[in-house]
Short mmCIF file of C-alpha atoms in Angstrom, two decimals:
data_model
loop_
_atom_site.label_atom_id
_atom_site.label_comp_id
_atom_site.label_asym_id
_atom_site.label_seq_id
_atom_site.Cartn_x
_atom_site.Cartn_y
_atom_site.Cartn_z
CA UNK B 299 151.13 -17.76 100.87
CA UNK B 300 151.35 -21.60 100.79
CA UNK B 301 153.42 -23.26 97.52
CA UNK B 302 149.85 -25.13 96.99
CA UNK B 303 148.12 -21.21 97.16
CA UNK B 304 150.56 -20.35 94.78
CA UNK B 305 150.77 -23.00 92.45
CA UNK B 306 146.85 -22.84 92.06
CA UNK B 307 147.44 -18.61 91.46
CA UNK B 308 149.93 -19.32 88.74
CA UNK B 309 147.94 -22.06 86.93
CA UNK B 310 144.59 -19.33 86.91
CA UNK B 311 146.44 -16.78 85.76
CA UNK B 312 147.08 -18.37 82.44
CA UNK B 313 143.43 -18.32 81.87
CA UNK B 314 142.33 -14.95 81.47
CA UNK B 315 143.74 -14.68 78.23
CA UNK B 316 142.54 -17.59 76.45
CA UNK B 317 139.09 -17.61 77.38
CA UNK B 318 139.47 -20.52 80.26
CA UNK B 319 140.49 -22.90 77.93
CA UNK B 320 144.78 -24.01 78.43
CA UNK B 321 147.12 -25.87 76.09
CA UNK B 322 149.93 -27.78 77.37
CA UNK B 323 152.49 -25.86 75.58
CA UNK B 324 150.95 -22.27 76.51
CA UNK B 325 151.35 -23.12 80.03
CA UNK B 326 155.11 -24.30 79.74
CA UNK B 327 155.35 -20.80 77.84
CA UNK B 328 154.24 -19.37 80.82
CA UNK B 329 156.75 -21.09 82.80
CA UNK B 330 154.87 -23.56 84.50
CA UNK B 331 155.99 -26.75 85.05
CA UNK B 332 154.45 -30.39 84.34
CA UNK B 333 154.39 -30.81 87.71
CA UNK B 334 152.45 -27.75 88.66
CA UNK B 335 149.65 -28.66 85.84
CA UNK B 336 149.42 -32.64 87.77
CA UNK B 337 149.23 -30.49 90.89
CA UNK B 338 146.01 -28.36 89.43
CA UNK B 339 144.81 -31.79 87.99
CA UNK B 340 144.68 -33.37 91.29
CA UNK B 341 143.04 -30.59 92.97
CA UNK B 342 140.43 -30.32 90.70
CA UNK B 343 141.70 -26.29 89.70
CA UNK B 344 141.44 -27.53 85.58
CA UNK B 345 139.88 -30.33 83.90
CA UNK B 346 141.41 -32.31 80.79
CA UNK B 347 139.69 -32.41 77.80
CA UNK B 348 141.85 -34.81 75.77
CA UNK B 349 145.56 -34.72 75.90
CA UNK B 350 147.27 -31.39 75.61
CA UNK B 351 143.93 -29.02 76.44
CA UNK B 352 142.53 -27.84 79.44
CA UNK B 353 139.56 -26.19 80.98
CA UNK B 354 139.85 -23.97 84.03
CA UNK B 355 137.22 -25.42 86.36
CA UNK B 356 135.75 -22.52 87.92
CA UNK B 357 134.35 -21.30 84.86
CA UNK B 358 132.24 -24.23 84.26
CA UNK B 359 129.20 -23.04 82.57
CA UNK B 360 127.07 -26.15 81.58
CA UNK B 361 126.29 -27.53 78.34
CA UNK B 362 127.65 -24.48 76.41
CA UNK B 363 131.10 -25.00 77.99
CA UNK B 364 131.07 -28.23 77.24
CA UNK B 365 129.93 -27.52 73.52
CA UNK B 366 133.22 -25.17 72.77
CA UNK B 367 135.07 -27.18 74.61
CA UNK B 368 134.59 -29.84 72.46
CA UNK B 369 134.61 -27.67 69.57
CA UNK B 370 138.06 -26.95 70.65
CA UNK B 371 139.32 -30.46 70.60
CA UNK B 372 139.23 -30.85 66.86
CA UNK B 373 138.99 -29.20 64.14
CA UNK B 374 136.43 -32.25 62.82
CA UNK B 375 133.63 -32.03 65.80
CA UNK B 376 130.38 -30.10 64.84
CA UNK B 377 127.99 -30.42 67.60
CA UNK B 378 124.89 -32.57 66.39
CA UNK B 379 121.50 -34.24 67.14
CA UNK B 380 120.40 -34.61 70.65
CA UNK B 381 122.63 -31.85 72.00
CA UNK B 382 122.24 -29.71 69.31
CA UNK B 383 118.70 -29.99 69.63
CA UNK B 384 119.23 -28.97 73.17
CA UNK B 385 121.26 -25.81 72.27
CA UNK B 386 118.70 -24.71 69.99
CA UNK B 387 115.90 -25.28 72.89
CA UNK B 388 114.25 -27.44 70.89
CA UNK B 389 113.38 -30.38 72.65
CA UNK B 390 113.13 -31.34 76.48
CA UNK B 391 115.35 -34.06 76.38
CA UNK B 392 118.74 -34.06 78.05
CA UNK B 393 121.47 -36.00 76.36
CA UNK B 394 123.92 -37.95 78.92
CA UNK B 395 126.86 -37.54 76.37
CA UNK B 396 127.67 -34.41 73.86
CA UNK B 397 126.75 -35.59 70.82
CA UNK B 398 129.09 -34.82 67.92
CA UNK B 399 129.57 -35.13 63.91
CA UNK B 400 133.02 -36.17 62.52
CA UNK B 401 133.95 -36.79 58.86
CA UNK B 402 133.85 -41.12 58.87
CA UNK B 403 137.73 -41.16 57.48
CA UNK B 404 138.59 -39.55 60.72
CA UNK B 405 139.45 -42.03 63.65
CA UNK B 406 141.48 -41.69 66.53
CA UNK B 407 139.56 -39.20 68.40
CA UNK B 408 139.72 -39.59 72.27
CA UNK B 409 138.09 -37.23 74.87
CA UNK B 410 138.89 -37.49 78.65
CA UNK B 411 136.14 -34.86 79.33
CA UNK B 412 133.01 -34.68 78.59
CA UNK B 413 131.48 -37.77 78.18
CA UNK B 414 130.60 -37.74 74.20
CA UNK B 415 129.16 -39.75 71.46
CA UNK B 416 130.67 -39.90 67.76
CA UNK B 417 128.33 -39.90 64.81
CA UNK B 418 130.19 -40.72 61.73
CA UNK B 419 129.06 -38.87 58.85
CA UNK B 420 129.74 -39.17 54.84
CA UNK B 421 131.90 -36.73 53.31
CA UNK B 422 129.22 -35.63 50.94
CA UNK B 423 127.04 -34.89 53.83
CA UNK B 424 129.48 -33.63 56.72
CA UNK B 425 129.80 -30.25 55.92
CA UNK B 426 125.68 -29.44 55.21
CA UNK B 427 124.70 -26.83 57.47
CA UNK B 428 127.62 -26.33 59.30
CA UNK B 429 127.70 -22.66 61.16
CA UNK B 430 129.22 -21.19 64.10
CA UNK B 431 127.85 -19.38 66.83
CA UNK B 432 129.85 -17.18 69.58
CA UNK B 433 128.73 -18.11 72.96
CA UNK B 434 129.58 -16.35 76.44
CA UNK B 435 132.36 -19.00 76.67
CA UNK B 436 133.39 -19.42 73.30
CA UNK B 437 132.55 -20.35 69.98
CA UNK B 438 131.10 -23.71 69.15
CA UNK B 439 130.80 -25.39 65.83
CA UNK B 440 127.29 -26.67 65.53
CA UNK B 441 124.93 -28.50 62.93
CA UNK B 442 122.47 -25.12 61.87
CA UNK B 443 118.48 -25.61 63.19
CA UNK B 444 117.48 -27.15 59.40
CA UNK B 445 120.16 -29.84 59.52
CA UNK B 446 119.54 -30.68 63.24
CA UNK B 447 115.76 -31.34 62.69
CA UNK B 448 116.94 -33.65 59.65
CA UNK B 449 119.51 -35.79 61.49
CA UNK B 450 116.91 -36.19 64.38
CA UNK B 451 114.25 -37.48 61.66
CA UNK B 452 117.18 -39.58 60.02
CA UNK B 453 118.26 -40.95 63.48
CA UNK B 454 114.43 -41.10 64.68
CA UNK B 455 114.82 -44.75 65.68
CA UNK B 456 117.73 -43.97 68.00
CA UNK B 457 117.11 -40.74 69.15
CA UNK B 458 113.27 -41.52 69.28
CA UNK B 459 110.37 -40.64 67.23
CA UNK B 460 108.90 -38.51 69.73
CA UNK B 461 112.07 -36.43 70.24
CA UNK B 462 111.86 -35.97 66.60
CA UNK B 463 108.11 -34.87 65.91
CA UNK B 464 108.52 -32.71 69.25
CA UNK B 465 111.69 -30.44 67.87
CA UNK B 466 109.57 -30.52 64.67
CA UNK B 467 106.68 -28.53 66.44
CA UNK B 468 108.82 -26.20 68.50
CA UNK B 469 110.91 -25.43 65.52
CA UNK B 470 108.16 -24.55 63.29
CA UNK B 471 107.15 -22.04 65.83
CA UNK B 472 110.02 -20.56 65.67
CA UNK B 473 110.15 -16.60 64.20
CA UNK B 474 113.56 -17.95 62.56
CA UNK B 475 112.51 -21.09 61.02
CA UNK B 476 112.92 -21.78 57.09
CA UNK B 477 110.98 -24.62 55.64
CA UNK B 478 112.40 -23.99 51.79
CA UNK B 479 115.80 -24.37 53.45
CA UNK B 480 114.18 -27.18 55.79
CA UNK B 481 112.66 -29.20 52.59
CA UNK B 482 116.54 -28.45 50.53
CA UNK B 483 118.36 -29.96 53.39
CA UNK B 484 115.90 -32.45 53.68
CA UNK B 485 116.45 -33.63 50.05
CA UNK B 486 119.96 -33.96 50.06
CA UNK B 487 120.09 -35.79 53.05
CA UNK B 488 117.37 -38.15 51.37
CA UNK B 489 114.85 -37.93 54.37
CA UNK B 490 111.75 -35.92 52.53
CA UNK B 491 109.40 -38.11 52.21
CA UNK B 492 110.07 -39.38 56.07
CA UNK B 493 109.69 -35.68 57.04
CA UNK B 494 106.95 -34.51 54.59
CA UNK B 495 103.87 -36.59 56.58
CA UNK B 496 105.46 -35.24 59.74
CA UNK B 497 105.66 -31.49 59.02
CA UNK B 498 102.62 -30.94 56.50
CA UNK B 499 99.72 -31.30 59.36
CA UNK B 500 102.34 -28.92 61.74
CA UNK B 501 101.80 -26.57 59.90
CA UNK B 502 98.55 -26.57 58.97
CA UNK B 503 98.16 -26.90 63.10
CA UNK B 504 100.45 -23.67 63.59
CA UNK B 505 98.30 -21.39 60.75
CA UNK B 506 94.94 -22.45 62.98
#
C-alpha cells in the first residue's frame, strides 16, 4: 500500500463516527497529522467548510449536505428563504448560494464551502419558527414552512414575487399546512396585510 493509499485510509476512517463531518482537533486526536489533513485537502478526499471543520467528500449528498453542513458551522445559521423553500419542495427555483439567517449582532462569519448568503435578522425576530429536522446526513437547523413563506413575502422584491405567490400555492396544498399559525407568524413579522390579498383567493382556488 502506497503512503498516499494510506494517508487517504487514515483520514476516512475518522469519518464513520461523526457522521462525515471532521474537526481539526478530532483528527489530531486520532493521530493524524496537519500534514496528512493538507494531503486529503489537495486530493480532494475532504472539503473545508470554514476553518477547523471538514466534510468527507465522498459522502456528498446535495443540498441536504450542504444544509447540515452549514448548520454545523455555527451555532447562529438557521437555513432560510430561497433554500429553505427548496428543502421544503416548495418552489422550483434553485438558489446558487445556501441561504442562511444569523442574529444581526453576529459578524465575523466566514465559510470556505458552500457558497452562502447571510440574511441578518432582528433579535426579536431571529428565533420565530426555528425547528430542526434530522436528515439522512445530519440535522439541519431550518426556518419552519410558516416562517419560510413569510420571509419569502417579506423579501418578495429580492427573492421575486413570483417565487413568493408560487410557494404560497404549493404550500397551501400541503396536508401539513397551518394558516392560524401562517396568519400568527405573519403578524409578528408585520407582513399580513402584504400576504392577506395573496393567500385569500388561494384558498378559495384550493376549496373549488
Amino acid at each position: 500500500m502506497s503512503k498516499k493509499t494510506d494517508i487517504e485510509k487514515k483520514i476516512k476512517s475518522c469519518f464513520k463516527y461523526n457522521n462525515y463531518f471532521q474537526q481539526t482537533s478530532q483528527f489530531l486526536k486520532a493521530g493524524i497529522h496537519p500534514r496528512e489533513i493538507k494531503t486529503a485537502l489537495e486530493n480532494g478526499w475532504i472539503i473545508r467548510i470554514k476553518h477547523g471543520l471538514y466534510m468527507l467528500a465522498d459522502a456528498y449528498n446535495g443540498l441536504e449536505t450542504d444544509l447540515v453542513a452549514i448548520t454545523k458551522a455555527s451555532k447562529y445559521t438557521v437555513i432560510c428563504l430561497a433554500s429553505a423553500l427548496q428543502f421544503y419542495n416548495l418552489t422550483t427555483y434553485i438558489s446558487p448560494k445556501i441561504t442562511i439567517g444569523v442574529p444581526n449582532n453576529v459578524s465575523h462569519l466566514k465559510f470556505e464551502y458552500p457558497p452562502v448568503k447571510l440574511y441578518y435578522f432582528d433579535k426579536s425576530t431571529y428565533k420565530i419558527g426555528i425547528t430542526r429536522i434530522k436528515t439522512n446526513s445530519g440535522i439541519i437547523r431550518i426556518y419552519d414552512l410558516e416562517r419560510t413563506i413569510c420571509d419569502a413575502f417579506r423579501f418578495r422584491k429580492e427573492l421575486g414575487e413570483d417565487i413568493a405567490v408560487e410557494s404560497l400555492i404549493n404550500y397551501v396544498k400541503r396536508k401539513d399546512s397551518n394558516i392560524s399559525k401562517l396568519m400568527e407568524y405573519a403578524s409578528m413579522l408585520r407582513i399580513k396585510t402584504v400576504i392577506t390579498p395573496y393567500l385569500i383567493p388561494i384558498i378559495t382556488s384550493a376549496m373549488e
